[in-house]
Every structure is written in structure tokens, then in C-alpha cells.
Amino acid sequence: MGGWGSGRKGGYDTTEGYWRLDVRKLQREKVLDNRHSFSWQWTRRGEVVANINIRPEDHRIILNYRHRSGGYGEWISQEYAVVIERTSCHFGGARVWFHCPSVTCNRRVAVLYGATYFVCRKCYRLAYPSQRQTRADRATDRAWTIRQRIDTWGSLFDPIFRKKGMHRKTFERIEQKYYQQVRVAFSDYPGEVKWLEEYIGDPELRKMVLK
């Protein structure tokens, strides 16, 4: 593998464009209590696209990796500490946290996002992908989720079909919700919505969908 940063495309303003280092996942893997360095990897479609070396110490971990700005230029080595804090849970056990290593931050967080440095979401001024979605985007996602739920292939304008064994009234509720989302998804295209209304109002089509 090329090294740190070879899988990053850069220029993103949401968390999707950065490598996630989740302290809860490290805790579940039971690697924080060891005193041995280990490699932490990120994969895409089964292929390793980035990795860092982590060395646990008392109350902190040491991150060691290489990166290139925007995925280009000379490789730059980085090594610095990230403080770890454990807080007691109400029903026993402890919850583990990172302290953001930015000198102007030091917030207690569960996830750090990696680019040049691993820091918290606030320091990079990142939004979650859902915060960048419009109302139409969210409706489109919900409509596709419904299609996948009942295993119906096709475009959003194709009818969804009642699965074998599904109660008719259950399907009709799902169908109503589906077309509500499709209408919102295409609310900026009144011509398409009008066509959709005519399409789903076709009595012959209704017979085929509900049989």
C-alpha cells in the first residue's frame, strides 16, 4: 500500500471525506490496554486504502503515520499523542474518550477525523452528511429505502409491488408513504409530479400492483 493519505480525495466539508478513528471501536477490539504498537487500517471493498500505527501508553496513545496534502506531493511524517480519559458509567464499567489533540480545543470526543492531523469534527468544521442534505435529498433516500425493504427493483417512478405473503393493508400503508416521499423528492419538478399522479392513478396498474 502507498501509505497514509493514498485513499483520501480531500476537499470535503462533511465527515465522509475523512478517516474516522473511533475510540469505542478501539476499546471493543481491546487494543488500548496493551502496551504494544499496532497498525489500524481502513479498507474499501476489501482493499486496504490507509493505515496508521498506534502505540498505547498510560492515559494516552501515540499516533504515527505519513500523509500527503490532498493525496499529492511529498510524504510528511506525523507523530503526536492523543490523551485518553475514562469515565464511570451509572451501571458499572467505564466509557472511554479521546481528548482532541488540537492545542486550541482539547474537547472530549469519541471520534477523531483524520486528514493532516486527527482532530475533532468541530476543529475541521465538518458537518454530518445528513446535515448537507436538502428536504428532497432526504425524501429520495427514504423512497429508496422503502423500495429496498420490499425488494422492488426499478426507478423511483416505477411501481412498487406487494411481496408474496404481505397483507394488503400493510402494503397500502407502505405504498402511500412511498409515493409521499417520491412527491417530495421531485417537488421542484411539477411536470414529473403530475405525470406520477396519473401513473399511480391508472386502475389497470393498480390491479397489477396489488394482485
mmCIF file of C-alpha atoms in Angstrom:
data_model
loop_
_atom_site.group_PDB
_atom_site.id
_atom_site.type_symbol
_atom_site.label_atom_id
_atom_site.label_comp_id
_atom_site.label_asym_id
_atom_site.label_seq_id
_atom_site.Cartn_x
_atom_site.Cartn_y
_atom_site.Cartn_z
ATOM 1 C CA MET A 1 0.000 0.000 0.000
ATOM 2 C CA GLY A 2 1.189 3.532 -0.718
ATOM 3 C CA GLY A 3 0.746 4.844 2.827
ATOM 4 C CA TRP A 4 -1.371 7.281 4.777
ATOM 5 C CA GLY A 5 -3.465 9.585 2.621
ATOM 6 C CA SER A 6 -3.463 7.435 -0.517
ATOM 7 C CA GLY A 7 -7.190 6.851 -0.188
ATOM 8 C CA ARG A 8 -8.265 10.374 0.629
ATOM 9 C CA LYS A 9 -9.632 12.671 -2.063
ATOM 10 C CA GLY A 10 -9.706 15.838 0.028
ATOM 11 C CA GLY A 11 -11.789 18.983 -0.298
ATOM 12 C CA TYR A 12 -14.802 17.582 1.547
ATOM 13 C CA ASP A 13 -16.754 19.581 4.090
ATOM 14 C CA THR A 14 -18.555 16.598 5.648
ATOM 15 C CA THR A 15 -17.295 13.748 7.809
ATOM 16 C CA GLU A 16 -17.479 11.350 4.846
ATOM 17 C CA GLY A 17 -14.265 12.795 3.398
ATOM 18 C CA TYR A 18 -12.097 11.960 6.420
ATOM 19 C CA TRP A 19 -10.828 8.793 8.080
ATOM 20 C CA ARG A 20 -12.693 8.028 11.304
ATOM 21 C CA LEU A 21 -10.757 6.949 14.376
ATOM 22 C CA ASP A 22 -13.362 5.810 16.896
ATOM 23 C CA VAL A 23 -12.129 5.222 20.447
ATOM 24 C CA ARG A 24 -15.144 2.997 21.162
ATOM 25 C CA LYS A 25 -14.121 0.653 18.377
ATOM 26 C CA LEU A 26 -10.554 0.543 19.671
ATOM 27 C CA GLN A 27 -11.938 -0.305 23.104
ATOM 28 C CA ARG A 28 -14.120 -3.097 21.728
ATOM 29 C CA GLU A 29 -11.091 -4.554 19.959
ATOM 30 C CA LYS A 30 -9.268 -4.487 23.339
ATOM 31 C CA VAL A 31 -6.147 -2.873 21.897
ATOM 32 C CA LEU A 32 -5.951 0.105 24.263
ATOM 33 C CA ASP A 33 -4.947 -1.929 27.324
ATOM 34 C CA ASN A 34 -1.919 -3.445 25.613
ATOM 35 C CA ARG A 35 1.435 -1.733 25.578
ATOM 36 C CA HIS A 36 2.344 -2.872 22.099
ATOM 37 C CA SER A 37 2.208 -0.852 18.893
ATOM 38 C CA PHE A 38 -0.311 -1.989 16.313
ATOM 39 C CA SER A 39 -1.465 -0.968 12.868
ATOM 40 C CA TRP A 40 -5.007 0.357 12.383
ATOM 41 C CA GLN A 41 -6.366 0.089 8.862
ATOM 42 C CA TRP A 42 -9.178 1.418 6.730
ATOM 43 C CA THR A 43 -10.489 -0.661 3.869
ATOM 44 C CA ARG A 44 -12.675 -0.064 0.841
ATOM 45 C CA ARG A 45 -14.258 -3.022 -0.942
ATOM 46 C CA GLY A 46 -11.923 -5.322 0.942
ATOM 47 C CA GLU A 47 -8.766 -3.406 -0.042
ATOM 48 C CA VAL A 48 -6.610 -1.533 2.490
ATOM 49 C CA VAL A 49 -6.591 2.156 1.496
ATOM 50 C CA ALA A 50 -4.978 3.777 4.560
ATOM 51 C CA ASN A 51 -3.320 2.836 7.835
ATOM 52 C CA ILE A 52 -1.688 4.354 10.896
ATOM 53 C CA ASN A 53 0.493 2.994 13.682
ATOM 54 C CA ILE A 54 -0.823 3.356 17.228
ATOM 55 C CA ARG A 55 1.207 2.897 20.401
ATOM 56 C CA PRO A 56 -0.849 2.783 23.639
ATOM 57 C CA GLU A 57 0.701 4.317 26.764
ATOM 58 C CA ASP A 58 -0.664 5.296 30.162
ATOM 59 C CA HIS A 59 -3.668 7.545 29.614
ATOM 60 C CA ARG A 60 -2.789 8.260 26.002
ATOM 61 C CA ILE A 61 -1.961 6.805 22.585
ATOM 62 C CA ILE A 62 0.783 7.856 20.195
ATOM 63 C CA LEU A 63 -0.249 8.200 16.551
ATOM 64 C CA ASN A 64 2.368 7.708 13.860
ATOM 65 C CA TYR A 65 1.590 7.983 10.147
ATOM 66 C CA ARG A 66 2.501 9.603 6.848
ATOM 67 C CA HIS A 67 0.274 11.775 4.698
ATOM 68 C CA ARG A 68 0.320 13.874 1.545
ATOM 69 C CA SER A 69 -1.630 17.093 1.182
ATOM 70 C CA GLY A 70 -4.645 16.329 -0.983
ATOM 71 C CA GLY A 71 -3.088 12.968 -1.841
ATOM 72 C CA TYR A 72 -0.209 14.609 -3.785
ATOM 73 C CA GLY A 73 3.296 15.877 -3.143
ATOM 74 C CA GLU A 74 5.933 14.696 -0.712
ATOM 75 C CA TRP A 75 5.122 12.304 2.116
ATOM 76 C CA ILE A 76 5.106 14.014 5.532
ATOM 77 C CA SER A 77 5.580 12.037 8.757
ATOM 78 C CA GLN A 78 3.492 12.868 11.814
ATOM 79 C CA GLU A 79 3.778 11.635 15.395
ATOM 80 C CA TYR A 80 1.894 13.045 18.368
ATOM 81 C CA ALA A 81 -0.044 11.985 21.454
ATOM 82 C CA VAL A 82 -3.793 11.822 21.984
ATOM 83 C CA VAL A 83 -4.936 11.825 25.617
ATOM 84 C CA ILE A 84 -7.463 9.170 26.662
ATOM 85 C CA GLU A 85 -9.924 9.610 29.522
ATOM 86 C CA ARG A 86 -12.190 7.012 31.131
ATOM 87 C CA THR A 87 -15.430 7.999 32.864
ATOM 88 C CA SER A 88 -17.561 5.753 35.070
ATOM 89 C CA CYS A 89 -20.930 4.541 33.792
ATOM 90 C CA HIS A 90 -24.031 4.517 36.028
ATOM 91 C CA PHE A 91 -24.392 0.736 35.844
ATOM 92 C CA GLY A 92 -20.731 -0.162 36.163
ATOM 93 C CA GLY A 93 -17.830 -0.209 33.781
ATOM 94 C CA ALA A 94 -16.220 2.787 32.149
ATOM 95 C CA ARG A 95 -16.612 4.791 28.980
ATOM 96 C CA VAL A 96 -13.502 5.783 27.095
ATOM 97 C CA TRP A 97 -12.939 9.137 25.362
ATOM 98 C CA PHE A 98 -10.356 10.931 23.271
ATOM 99 C CA HIS A 99 -9.267 14.454 24.075
ATOM 100 C CA CYS A 100 -8.915 16.366 20.821
ATOM 101 C CA PRO A 101 -5.159 16.954 20.392
ATOM 102 C CA SER A 102 -5.608 20.421 18.904
ATOM 103 C CA VAL A 103 -3.960 22.916 21.259
ATOM 104 C CA THR A 104 -6.939 25.246 20.906
ATOM 105 C CA CYS A 105 -9.554 22.571 21.627
ATOM 106 C CA ASN A 106 -8.950 19.591 23.958
ATOM 107 C CA ARG A 107 -12.656 18.652 23.766
ATOM 108 C CA ARG A 108 -13.674 15.192 24.990
ATOM 109 C CA VAL A 109 -14.943 13.238 21.972
ATOM 110 C CA ALA A 110 -15.478 9.658 20.823
ATOM 111 C CA VAL A 111 -14.308 10.151 17.226
ATOM 112 C CA LEU A 112 -11.375 11.928 15.648
ATOM 113 C CA TYR A 113 -11.267 12.696 11.922
ATOM 114 C CA GLY A 114 -8.025 12.304 10.040
ATOM 115 C CA ALA A 115 -6.503 14.475 7.330
ATOM 116 C CA THR A 116 -3.240 16.292 8.124
ATOM 117 C CA TYR A 117 -3.996 15.657 11.809
ATOM 118 C CA PHE A 118 -6.572 13.629 13.697
ATOM 119 C CA VAL A 119 -8.764 16.168 15.436
ATOM 120 C CA CYS A 120 -12.432 16.504 16.310
ATOM 121 C CA ARG A 121 -15.269 17.378 13.957
ATOM 122 C CA LYS A 122 -15.575 20.912 15.366
ATOM 123 C CA CYS A 123 -11.935 21.709 14.652
ATOM 124 C CA TYR A 124 -12.332 20.748 10.998
ATOM 125 C CA ARG A 125 -15.758 22.429 10.907
ATOM 126 C CA LEU A 126 -17.294 19.297 9.476
ATOM 127 C CA ALA A 127 -20.981 18.564 9.101
ATOM 128 C CA TYR A 128 -22.535 15.133 9.045
ATOM 129 C CA PRO A 129 -23.688 14.144 5.530
ATOM 130 C CA SER A 130 -27.339 14.335 6.605
ATOM 131 C CA GLN A 131 -26.862 17.993 7.564
ATOM 132 C CA ARG A 132 -25.935 18.841 3.979
ATOM 133 C CA GLN A 133 -28.988 17.124 2.522
ATOM 134 C CA THR A 134 -31.975 19.063 1.261
ATOM 135 C CA ARG A 135 -35.569 18.061 2.008
ATOM 136 C CA ALA A 136 -35.728 16.482 -1.456
ATOM 137 C CA ASP A 137 -32.493 14.555 -0.820
ATOM 138 C CA ARG A 138 -33.863 13.070 2.405
ATOM 139 C CA ALA A 139 -37.129 12.131 0.706
ATOM 140 C CA THR A 140 -35.197 10.418 -2.092
ATOM 141 C CA ASP A 141 -33.217 8.378 0.449
ATOM 142 C CA ARG A 142 -36.409 7.347 2.255
ATOM 143 C CA ALA A 143 -38.081 6.314 -1.000
ATOM 144 C CA TRP A 144 -35.121 4.136 -1.986
ATOM 145 C CA THR A 145 -35.100 2.585 1.495
ATOM 146 C CA ILE A 146 -38.747 1.571 1.065
ATOM 147 C CA ARG A 147 -38.052 0.037 -2.360
ATOM 148 C CA GLN A 148 -35.185 -1.982 -0.913
ATOM 149 C CA ARG A 149 -37.280 -3.061 2.060
ATOM 150 C CA ILE A 150 -39.821 -4.803 -0.170
ATOM 151 C CA ASP A 151 -37.233 -5.953 -2.728
ATOM 152 C CA THR A 152 -38.635 -3.922 -5.621
ATOM 153 C CA TRP A 153 -36.239 -3.037 -8.425
ATOM 154 C CA GLY A 154 -36.538 -0.131 -10.840
ATOM 155 C CA SER A 155 -36.512 3.656 -10.766
ATOM 156 C CA LEU A 156 -38.409 5.828 -8.306
ATOM 157 C CA PHE A 157 -41.166 6.271 -10.903
ATOM 158 C CA ASP A 158 -41.693 2.529 -11.324
ATOM 159 C CA PRO A 159 -44.455 0.965 -9.228
ATOM 160 C CA ILE A 160 -43.628 -0.955 -6.088
ATOM 161 C CA PHE A 161 -45.217 -4.399 -5.819
ATOM 162 C CA ARG A 162 -46.726 -6.230 -2.904
ATOM 163 C CA LYS A 163 -44.450 -9.008 -1.684
ATOM 164 C CA LYS A 164 -45.839 -12.512 -1.527
ATOM 165 C CA GLY A 165 -47.458 -13.031 1.852
ATOM 166 C CA MET A 166 -47.660 -9.308 2.696
ATOM 167 C CA HIS A 167 -51.067 -8.204 3.956
ATOM 168 C CA ARG A 168 -52.846 -5.907 1.515
ATOM 169 C CA LYS A 169 -53.471 -3.157 4.080
ATOM 170 C CA THR A 170 -49.847 -3.259 5.186
ATOM 171 C CA PHE A 171 -48.727 -2.830 1.603
ATOM 172 C CA GLU A 172 -51.148 0.027 1.002
ATOM 173 C CA ARG A 173 -49.689 1.906 4.011
ATOM 174 C CA ILE A 174 -46.149 1.343 2.713
ATOM 175 C CA GLU A 175 -47.162 2.362 -0.789
ATOM 176 C CA GLN A 176 -48.803 5.560 0.440
ATOM 177 C CA LYS A 177 -45.668 6.511 2.359
ATOM 178 C CA TYR A 178 -43.505 5.676 -0.645
ATOM 179 C CA TYR A 179 -45.360 7.928 -3.059
ATOM 180 C CA GLN A 180 -45.452 10.717 -0.466
ATOM 181 C CA GLN A 181 -41.653 10.627 -0.386
ATOM 182 C CA VAL A 182 -41.399 10.493 -4.178
ATOM 183 C CA ARG A 183 -43.629 13.562 -4.494
ATOM 184 C CA VAL A 184 -41.360 15.478 -2.106
ATOM 185 C CA ALA A 185 -38.230 14.212 -3.867
ATOM 186 C CA PHE A 186 -39.478 15.656 -7.179
ATOM 187 C CA SER A 187 -41.266 18.681 -5.721
ATOM 188 C CA ASP A 188 -39.090 21.022 -7.807
ATOM 189 C CA TYR A 189 -40.307 19.297 -10.986
ATOM 190 C CA PRO A 190 -44.106 19.806 -11.131
ATOM 191 C CA GLY A 191 -44.338 18.181 -14.553
ATOM 192 C CA GLU A 192 -42.835 14.977 -13.214
ATOM 193 C CA VAL A 193 -45.153 15.003 -10.192
ATOM 194 C CA LYS A 194 -48.212 15.443 -12.430
ATOM 195 C CA TRP A 195 -47.072 12.505 -14.540
ATOM 196 C CA LEU A 196 -46.571 10.466 -11.378
ATOM 197 C CA GLU A 197 -50.114 11.239 -10.179
ATOM 198 C CA GLU A 198 -51.522 9.998 -13.472
ATOM 199 C CA TYR A 199 -49.249 6.963 -13.409
ATOM 200 C CA ILE A 200 -50.233 5.709 -9.946
ATOM 201 C CA GLY A 201 -53.886 6.552 -10.611
ATOM 202 C CA ASP A 202 -54.080 4.100 -13.527
ATOM 203 C CA PRO A 203 -56.682 1.450 -12.492
ATOM 204 C CA GLU A 204 -55.059 -1.263 -14.591
ATOM 205 C CA LEU A 205 -51.714 -0.589 -12.956
ATOM 206 C CA ARG A 206 -53.345 -0.719 -9.513
ATOM 207 C CA LYS A 207 -54.707 -4.181 -10.236
ATOM 208 C CA MET A 208 -51.254 -5.381 -11.254
ATOM 209 C CA VAL A 209 -49.545 -3.884 -8.206
ATOM 210 C CA LEU A 210 -51.993 -5.246 -5.665
ATOM 211 C CA LYS A 211 -52.558 -8.733 -7.026
#
